[in-house]
mmCIF file of C-alpha atoms in Angstrom:
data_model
loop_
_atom_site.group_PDB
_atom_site.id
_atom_site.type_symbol
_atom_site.label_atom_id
_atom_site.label_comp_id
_atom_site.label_asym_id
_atom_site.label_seq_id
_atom_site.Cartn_x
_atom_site.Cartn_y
_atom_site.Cartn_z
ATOM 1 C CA UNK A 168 -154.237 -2.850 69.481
ATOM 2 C CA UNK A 169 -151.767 -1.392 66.288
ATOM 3 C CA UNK A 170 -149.451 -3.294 64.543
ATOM 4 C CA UNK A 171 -145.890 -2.005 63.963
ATOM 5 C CA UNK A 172 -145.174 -0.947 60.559
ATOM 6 C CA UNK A 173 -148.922 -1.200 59.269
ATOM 7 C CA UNK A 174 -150.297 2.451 58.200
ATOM 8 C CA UNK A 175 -152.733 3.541 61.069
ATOM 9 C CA UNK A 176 -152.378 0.126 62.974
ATOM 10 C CA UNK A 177 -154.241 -1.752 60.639
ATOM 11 C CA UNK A 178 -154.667 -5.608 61.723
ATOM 12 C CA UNK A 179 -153.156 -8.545 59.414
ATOM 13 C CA UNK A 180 -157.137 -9.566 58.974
ATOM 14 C CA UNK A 181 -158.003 -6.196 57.111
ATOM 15 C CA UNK A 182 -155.595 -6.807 54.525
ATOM 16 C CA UNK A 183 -156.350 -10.470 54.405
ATOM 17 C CA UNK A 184 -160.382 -9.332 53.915
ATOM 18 C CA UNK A 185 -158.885 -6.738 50.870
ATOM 19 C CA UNK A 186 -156.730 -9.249 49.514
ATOM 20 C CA UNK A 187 -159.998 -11.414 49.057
ATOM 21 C CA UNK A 188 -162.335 -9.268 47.989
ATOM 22 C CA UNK A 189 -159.715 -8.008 44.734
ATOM 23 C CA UNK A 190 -159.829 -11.830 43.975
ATOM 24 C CA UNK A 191 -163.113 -11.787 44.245
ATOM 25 C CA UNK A 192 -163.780 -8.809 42.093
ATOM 26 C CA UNK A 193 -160.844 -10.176 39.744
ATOM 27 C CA UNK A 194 -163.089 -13.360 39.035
ATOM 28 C CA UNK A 195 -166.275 -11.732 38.841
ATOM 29 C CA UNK A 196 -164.529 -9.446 35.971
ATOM 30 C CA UNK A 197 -163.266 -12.988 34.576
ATOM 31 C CA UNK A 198 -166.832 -14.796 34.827
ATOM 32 C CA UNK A 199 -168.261 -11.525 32.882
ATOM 33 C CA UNK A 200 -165.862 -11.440 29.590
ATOM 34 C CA UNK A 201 -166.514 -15.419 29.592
ATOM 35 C CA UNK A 202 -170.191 -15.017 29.472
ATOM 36 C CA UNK A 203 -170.021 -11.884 27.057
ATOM 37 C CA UNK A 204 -167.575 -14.132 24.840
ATOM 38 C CA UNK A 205 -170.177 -17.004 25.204
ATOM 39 C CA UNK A 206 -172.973 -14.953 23.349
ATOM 40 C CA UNK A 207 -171.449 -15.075 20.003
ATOM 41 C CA UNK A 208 -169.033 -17.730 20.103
ATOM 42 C CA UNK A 209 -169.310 -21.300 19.406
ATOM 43 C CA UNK A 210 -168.508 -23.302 22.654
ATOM 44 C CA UNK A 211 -168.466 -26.760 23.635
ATOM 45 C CA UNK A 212 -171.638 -27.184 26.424
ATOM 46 C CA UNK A 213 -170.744 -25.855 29.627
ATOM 47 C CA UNK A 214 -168.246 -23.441 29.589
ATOM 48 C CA UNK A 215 -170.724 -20.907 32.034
ATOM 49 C CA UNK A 216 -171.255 -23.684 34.428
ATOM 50 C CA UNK A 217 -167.606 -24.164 34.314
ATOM 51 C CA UNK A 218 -167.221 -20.300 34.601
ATOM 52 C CA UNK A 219 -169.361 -19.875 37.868
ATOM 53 C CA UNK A 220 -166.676 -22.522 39.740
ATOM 54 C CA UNK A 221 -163.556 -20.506 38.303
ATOM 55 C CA UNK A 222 -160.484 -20.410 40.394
ATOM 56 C CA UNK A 223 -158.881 -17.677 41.980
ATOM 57 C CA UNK A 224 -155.902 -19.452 40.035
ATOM 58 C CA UNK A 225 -157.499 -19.734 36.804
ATOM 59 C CA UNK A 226 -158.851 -16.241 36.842
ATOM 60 C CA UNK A 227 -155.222 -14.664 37.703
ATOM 61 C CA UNK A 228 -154.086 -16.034 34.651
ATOM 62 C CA UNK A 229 -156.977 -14.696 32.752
ATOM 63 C CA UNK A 230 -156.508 -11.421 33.993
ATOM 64 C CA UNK A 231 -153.386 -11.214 33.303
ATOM 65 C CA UNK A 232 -153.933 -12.087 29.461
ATOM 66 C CA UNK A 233 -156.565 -9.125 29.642
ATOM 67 C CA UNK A 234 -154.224 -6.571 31.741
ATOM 68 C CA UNK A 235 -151.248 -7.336 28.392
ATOM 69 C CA UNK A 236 -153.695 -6.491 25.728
ATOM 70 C CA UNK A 237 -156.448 -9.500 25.697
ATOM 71 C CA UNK A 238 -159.557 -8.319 23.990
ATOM 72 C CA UNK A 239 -162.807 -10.256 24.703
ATOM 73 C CA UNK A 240 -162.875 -11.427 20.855
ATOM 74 C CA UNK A 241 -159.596 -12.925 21.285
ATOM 75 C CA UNK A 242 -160.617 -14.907 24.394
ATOM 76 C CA UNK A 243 -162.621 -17.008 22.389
ATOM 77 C CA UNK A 244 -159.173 -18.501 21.124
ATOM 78 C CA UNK A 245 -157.824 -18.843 23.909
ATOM 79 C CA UNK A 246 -160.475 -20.852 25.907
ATOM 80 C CA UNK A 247 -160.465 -22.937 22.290
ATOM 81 C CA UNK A 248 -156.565 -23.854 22.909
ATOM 82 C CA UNK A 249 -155.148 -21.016 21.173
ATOM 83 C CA UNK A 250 -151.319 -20.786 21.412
ATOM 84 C CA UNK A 251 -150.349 -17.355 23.138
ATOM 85 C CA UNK A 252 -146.888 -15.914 23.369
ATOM 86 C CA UNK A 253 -146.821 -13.359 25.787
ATOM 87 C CA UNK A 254 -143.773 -10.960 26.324
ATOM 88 C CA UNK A 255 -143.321 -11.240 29.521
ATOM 89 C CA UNK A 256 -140.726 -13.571 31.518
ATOM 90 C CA UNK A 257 -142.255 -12.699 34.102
ATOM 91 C CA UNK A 258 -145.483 -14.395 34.112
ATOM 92 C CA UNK A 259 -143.363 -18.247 34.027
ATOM 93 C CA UNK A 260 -143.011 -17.690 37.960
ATOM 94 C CA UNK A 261 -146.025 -15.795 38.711
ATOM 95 C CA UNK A 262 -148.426 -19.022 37.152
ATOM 96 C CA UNK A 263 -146.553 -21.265 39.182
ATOM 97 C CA UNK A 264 -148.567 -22.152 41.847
ATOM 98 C CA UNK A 265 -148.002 -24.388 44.850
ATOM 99 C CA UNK A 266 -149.987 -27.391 45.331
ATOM 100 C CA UNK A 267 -151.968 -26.681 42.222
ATOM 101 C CA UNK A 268 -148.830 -26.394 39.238
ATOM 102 C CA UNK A 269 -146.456 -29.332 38.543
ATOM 103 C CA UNK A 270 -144.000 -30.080 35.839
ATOM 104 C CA UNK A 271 -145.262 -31.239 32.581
ATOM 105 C CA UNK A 272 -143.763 -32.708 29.260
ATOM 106 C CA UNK A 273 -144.593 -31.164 25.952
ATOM 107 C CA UNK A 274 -143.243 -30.844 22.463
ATOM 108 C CA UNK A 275 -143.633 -26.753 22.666
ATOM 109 C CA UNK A 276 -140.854 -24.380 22.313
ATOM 110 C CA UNK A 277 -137.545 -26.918 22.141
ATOM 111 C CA UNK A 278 -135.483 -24.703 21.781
ATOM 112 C CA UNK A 279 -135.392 -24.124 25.724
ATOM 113 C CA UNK A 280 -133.621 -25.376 28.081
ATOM 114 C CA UNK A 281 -136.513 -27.579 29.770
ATOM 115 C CA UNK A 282 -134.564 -28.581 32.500
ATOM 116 C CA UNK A 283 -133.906 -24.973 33.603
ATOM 117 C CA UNK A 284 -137.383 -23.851 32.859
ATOM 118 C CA UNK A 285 -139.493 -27.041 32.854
ATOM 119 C CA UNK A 286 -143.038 -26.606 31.476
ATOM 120 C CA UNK A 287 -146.042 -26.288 33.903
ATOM 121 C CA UNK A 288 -149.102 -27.779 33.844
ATOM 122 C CA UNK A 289 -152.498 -26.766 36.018
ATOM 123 C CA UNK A 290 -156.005 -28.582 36.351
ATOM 124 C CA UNK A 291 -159.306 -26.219 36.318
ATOM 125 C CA UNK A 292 -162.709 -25.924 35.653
ATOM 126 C CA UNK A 293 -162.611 -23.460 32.884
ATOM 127 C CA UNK A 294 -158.882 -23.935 31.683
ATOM 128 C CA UNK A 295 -159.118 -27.753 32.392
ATOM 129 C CA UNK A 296 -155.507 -28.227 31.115
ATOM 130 C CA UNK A 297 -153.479 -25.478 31.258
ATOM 131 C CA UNK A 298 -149.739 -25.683 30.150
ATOM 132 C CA UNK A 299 -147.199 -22.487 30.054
ATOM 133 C CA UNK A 300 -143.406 -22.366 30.165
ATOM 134 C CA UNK A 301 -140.570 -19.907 28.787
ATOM 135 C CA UNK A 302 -139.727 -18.836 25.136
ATOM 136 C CA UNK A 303 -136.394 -16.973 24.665
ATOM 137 C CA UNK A 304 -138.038 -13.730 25.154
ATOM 138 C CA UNK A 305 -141.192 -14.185 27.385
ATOM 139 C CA UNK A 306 -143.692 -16.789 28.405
ATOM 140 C CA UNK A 307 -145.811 -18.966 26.636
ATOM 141 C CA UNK A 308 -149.325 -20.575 28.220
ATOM 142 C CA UNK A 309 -151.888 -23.258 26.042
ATOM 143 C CA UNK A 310 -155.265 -24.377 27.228
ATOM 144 C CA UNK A 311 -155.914 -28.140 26.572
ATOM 145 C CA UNK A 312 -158.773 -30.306 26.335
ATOM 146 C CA UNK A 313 -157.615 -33.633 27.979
ATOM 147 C CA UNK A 314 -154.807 -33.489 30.936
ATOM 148 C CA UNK A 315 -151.768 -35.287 30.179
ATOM 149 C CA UNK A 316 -150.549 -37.618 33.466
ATOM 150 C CA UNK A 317 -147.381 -38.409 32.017
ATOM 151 C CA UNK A 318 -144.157 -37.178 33.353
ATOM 152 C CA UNK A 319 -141.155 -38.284 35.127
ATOM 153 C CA UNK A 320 -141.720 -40.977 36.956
ATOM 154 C CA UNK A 321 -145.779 -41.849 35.660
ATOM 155 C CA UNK A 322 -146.804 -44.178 33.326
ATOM 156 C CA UNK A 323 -148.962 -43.761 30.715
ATOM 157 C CA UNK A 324 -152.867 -43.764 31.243
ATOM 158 C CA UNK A 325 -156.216 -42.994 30.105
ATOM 159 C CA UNK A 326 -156.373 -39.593 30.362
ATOM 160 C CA UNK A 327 -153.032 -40.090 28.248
ATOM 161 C CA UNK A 328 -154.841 -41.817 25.627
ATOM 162 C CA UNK A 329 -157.652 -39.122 25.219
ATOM 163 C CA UNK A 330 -154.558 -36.810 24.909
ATOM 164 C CA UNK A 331 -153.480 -38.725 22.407
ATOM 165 C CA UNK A 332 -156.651 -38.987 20.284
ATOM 166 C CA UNK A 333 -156.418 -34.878 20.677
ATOM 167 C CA UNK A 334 -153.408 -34.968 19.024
ATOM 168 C CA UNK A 335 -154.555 -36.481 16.367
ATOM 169 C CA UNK A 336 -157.390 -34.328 15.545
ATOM 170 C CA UNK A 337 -154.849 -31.343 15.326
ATOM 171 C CA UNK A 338 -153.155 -33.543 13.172
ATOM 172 C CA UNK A 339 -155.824 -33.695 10.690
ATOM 173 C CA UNK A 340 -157.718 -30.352 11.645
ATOM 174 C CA UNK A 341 -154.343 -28.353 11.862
ATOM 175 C CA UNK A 342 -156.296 -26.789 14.760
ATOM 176 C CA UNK A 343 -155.220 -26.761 18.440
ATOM 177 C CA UNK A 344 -158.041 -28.810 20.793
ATOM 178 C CA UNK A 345 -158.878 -26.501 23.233
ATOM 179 C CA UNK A 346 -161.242 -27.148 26.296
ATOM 180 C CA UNK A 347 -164.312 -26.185 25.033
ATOM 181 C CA UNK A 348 -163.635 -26.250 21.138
ATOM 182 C CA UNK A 349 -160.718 -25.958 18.298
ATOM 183 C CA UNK A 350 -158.314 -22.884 17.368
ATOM 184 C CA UNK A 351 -156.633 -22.052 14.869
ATOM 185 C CA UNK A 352 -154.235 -20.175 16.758
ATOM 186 C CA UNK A 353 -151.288 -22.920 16.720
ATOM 187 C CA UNK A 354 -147.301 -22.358 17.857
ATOM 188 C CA UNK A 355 -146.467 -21.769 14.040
ATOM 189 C CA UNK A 356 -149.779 -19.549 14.132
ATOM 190 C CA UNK A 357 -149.650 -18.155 17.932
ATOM 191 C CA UNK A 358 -151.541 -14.891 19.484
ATOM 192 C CA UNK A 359 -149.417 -12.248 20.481
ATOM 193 C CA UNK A 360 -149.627 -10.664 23.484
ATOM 194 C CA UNK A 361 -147.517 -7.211 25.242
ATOM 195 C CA UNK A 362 -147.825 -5.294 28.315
ATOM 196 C CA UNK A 363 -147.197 -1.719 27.436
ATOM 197 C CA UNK A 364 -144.110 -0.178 27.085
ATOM 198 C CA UNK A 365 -145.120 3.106 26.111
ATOM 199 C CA UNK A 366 -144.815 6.254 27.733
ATOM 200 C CA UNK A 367 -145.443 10.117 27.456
ATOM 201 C CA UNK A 368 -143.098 12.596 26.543
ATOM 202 C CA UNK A 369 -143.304 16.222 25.447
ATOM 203 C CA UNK A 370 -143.052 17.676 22.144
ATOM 204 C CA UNK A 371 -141.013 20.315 20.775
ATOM 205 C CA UNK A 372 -142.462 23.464 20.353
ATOM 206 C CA UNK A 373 -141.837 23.254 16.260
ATOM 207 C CA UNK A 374 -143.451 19.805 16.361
ATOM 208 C CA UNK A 375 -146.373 20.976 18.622
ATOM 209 C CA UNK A 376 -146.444 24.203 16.492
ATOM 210 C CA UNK A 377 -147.014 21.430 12.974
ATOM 211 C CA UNK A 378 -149.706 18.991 14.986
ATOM 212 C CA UNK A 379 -151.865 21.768 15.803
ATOM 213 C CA UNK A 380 -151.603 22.863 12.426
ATOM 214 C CA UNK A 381 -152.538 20.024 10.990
ATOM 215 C CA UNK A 382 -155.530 18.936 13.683
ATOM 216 C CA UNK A 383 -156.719 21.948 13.101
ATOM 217 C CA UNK A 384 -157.089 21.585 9.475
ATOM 218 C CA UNK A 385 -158.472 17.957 9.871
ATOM 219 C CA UNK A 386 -161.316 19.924 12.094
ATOM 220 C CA UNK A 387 -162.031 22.228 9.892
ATOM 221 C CA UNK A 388 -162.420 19.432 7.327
ATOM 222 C CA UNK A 389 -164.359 17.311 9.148
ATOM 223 C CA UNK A 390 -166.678 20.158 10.173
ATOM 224 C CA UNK A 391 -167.556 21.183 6.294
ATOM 225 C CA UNK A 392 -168.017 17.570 5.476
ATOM 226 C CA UNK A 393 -170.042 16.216 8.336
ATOM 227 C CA UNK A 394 -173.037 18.709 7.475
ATOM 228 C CA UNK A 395 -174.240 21.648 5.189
ATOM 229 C CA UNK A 396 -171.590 24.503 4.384
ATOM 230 C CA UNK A 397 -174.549 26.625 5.935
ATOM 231 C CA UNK A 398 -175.054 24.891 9.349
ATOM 232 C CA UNK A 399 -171.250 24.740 9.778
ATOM 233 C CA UNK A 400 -170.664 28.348 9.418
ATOM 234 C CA UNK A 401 -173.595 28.990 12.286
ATOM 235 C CA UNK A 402 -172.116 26.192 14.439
ATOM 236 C CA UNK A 403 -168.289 26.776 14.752
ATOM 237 C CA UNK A 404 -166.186 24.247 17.064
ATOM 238 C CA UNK A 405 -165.237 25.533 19.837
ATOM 239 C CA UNK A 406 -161.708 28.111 19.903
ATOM 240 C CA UNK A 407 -159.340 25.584 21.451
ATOM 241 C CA UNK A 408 -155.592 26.779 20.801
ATOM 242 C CA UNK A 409 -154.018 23.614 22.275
ATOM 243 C CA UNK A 410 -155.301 20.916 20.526
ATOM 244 C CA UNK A 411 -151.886 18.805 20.718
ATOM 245 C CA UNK A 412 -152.825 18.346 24.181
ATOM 246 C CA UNK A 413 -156.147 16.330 23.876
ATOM 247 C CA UNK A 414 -154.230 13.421 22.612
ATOM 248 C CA UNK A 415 -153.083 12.082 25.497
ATOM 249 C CA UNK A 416 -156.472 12.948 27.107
ATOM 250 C CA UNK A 417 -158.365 11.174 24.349
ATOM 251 C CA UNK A 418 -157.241 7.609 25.060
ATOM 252 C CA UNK A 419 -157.380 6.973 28.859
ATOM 253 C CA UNK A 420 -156.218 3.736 30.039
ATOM 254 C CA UNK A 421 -154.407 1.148 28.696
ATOM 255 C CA UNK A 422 -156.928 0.010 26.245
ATOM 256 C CA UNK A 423 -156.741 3.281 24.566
ATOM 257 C CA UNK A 424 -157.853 3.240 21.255
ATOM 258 C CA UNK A 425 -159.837 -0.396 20.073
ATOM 259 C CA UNK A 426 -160.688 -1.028 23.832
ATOM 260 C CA UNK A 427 -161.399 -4.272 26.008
ATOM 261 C CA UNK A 428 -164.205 -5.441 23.529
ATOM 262 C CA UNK A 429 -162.114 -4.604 20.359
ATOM 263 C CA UNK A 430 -164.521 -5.271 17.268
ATOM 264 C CA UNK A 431 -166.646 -7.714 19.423
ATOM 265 C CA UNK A 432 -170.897 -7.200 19.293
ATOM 266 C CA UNK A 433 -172.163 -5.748 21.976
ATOM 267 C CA UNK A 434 -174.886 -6.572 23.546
ATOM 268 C CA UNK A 435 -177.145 -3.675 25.559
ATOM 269 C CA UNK A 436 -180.478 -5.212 27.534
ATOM 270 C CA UNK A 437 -182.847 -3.017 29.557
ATOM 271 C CA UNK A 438 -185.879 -3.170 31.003
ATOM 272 C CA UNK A 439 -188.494 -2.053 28.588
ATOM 273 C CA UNK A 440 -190.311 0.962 30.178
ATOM 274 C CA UNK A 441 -194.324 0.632 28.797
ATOM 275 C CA UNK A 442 -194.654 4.558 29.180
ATOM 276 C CA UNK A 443 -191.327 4.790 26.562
ATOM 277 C CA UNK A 444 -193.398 2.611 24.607
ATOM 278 C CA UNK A 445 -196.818 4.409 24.798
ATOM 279 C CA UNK A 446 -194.724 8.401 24.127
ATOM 280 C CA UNK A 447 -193.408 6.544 21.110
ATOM 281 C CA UNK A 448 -195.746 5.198 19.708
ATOM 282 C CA UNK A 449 -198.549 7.898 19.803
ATOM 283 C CA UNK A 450 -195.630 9.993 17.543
ATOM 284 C CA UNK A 451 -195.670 7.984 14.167
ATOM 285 C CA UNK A 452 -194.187 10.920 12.845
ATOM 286 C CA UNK A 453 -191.922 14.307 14.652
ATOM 287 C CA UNK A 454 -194.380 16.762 15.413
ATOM 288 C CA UNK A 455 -195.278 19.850 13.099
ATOM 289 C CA UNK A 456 -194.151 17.142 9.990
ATOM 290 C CA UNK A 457 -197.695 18.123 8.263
ATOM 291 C CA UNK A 458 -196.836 22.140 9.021
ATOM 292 C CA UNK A 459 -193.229 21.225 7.114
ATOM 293 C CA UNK A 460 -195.132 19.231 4.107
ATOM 294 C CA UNK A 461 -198.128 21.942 4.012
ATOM 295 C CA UNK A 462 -195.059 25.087 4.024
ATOM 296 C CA UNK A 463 -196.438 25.759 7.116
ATOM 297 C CA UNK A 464 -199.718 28.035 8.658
ATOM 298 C CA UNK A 465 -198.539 30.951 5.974
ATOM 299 C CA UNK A 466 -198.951 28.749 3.204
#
């Protein structure tokens, strides 16, 4: 049986199975940077238990931190209530879910009109609180220790009071209280986030005529420096006359440049392999170093 307007008669379920398993693989991804971010940060206890029961809610907004320039060192600030301004409108609508998101009251961002853009709050395992509305310019989103209950129509309770015990600590700390620890990262002091807005163009021929030039030159430099004048002259880099063009080739990806992990540790583990271990260790020294300290079997 086909379905009209589906590319080779594809049935409704094969897209439904697709659509789930990019969640899936978007939380996986999520879990990952949480645990890699758990290694060298200082957490409250149980952000990884938290992390195995993430949301396919919880991780979309994740992602979509990471896919505008989140770095795995910066994470750390947000799960620790870090303010984040991101530049993107878009994003208000897109972390409004239904049956999950529901209007909130905050102090953030006055100067918007709250009863055209309401603030939104969102219970979860690893965000636990999570609050976002509109700035003037983009969207902003806060992760909170203690949900707030209040709104219109709700009386104060006792998650309200634990709220307001929070508030006092960033009162004192000047830190935000995050769900699993503090942040300096406040709305005076926020993170700034931007989806990309660059794109390539061509150069003029007298401007791609200067750049080669000049990378060029910086080769040549950086060749003389990085050995002996002697070694360099009997090891030339290779003849490339276009070397303008290996910019753009050079940084693939969006994360061009500083990269997902930015200037985070990174951590490699392997399984030790014991006949690694026994090569290595019966060579103390390279081989032929006595021929090199003796000048060698000609003296």
């Amino acid at each position: 049986m086909t379905h009209p307007g589906r590319p080779g008669g594809a049935p409704a379920s094969d897209d439904a199975r697709a659509r789930a398993r990019q969640a899936e693989q978007v939380r996986e991804r999520i879990r990952l940077m949480i645990e890699i971010t758990a290694r060298a940060g200082a957490y409250r206890k149980g952000l990884v238990a938290a992390a195995r029961r993430l949301s396919p809610e919880e991780a979309r907004i994740l992602s979509d931190l990471e896919e505008r320039g989140l770095q795995v060192p910066q994470l750390h600030d947000v799960l620790c209530g870090g303010h984040v301004l991101v530049d993107d409108p878009s994003l208000y609508e897109r972390w409004r879910f239904d049956k999950l998101s529901r209007p909130r009251l905050s102090s953030h961002h006055r100067d918007i009109d709250k009863t055209r853009y309401p603030d939104i709050g969102m219970r979860g395992q690893v965000v636990r609180e999570k609050l976002h509305g509109r700035t003037a310019q983009g969207t902003w989103v806060q992760l909170e220790k203690t949900p707030a209950a209040f709104g219109k129509g709700r009386l104060p309770g006792p998650s309200d009071v634990r709220h307001l015990i929070d508030y006092f600590t960033y009162r004192i700390t000047r830190s935000n209280v995050g769900p699993w620890g503090l942040s300096r990262m406040t709305e005076r002091r926020p993170m700034y986030l931007a989806p990309v807005v660059a794109m390539s163009t061509s150069l003029t021929p007298p401007v791609a005529r200067s750049l080669t030039a000049a990378l060029h030159r910086i080769e040549a430099d950086d060749d003389v420096t990085a050995v002996s004048q002697d070694l360099a002259a009997r090891f030339a880099p290779p003849d490339r006359a276009e070397l303008s063009g290996e910019l753009g080739q050079a940084l693939t990806g969006r994360h061009g440049g500083r990269g997902l992990f930015g200037n985070s540790e990174v951590w490699i583990t392997e399984t030790p392999s014991p006949v690694a271990a026994a090569v290595l260790g019966a060579y103390r020294r390279p081989p032929g170093a006595e021929a090199w300290q003796t000048g060698g079997p000609d003296g």
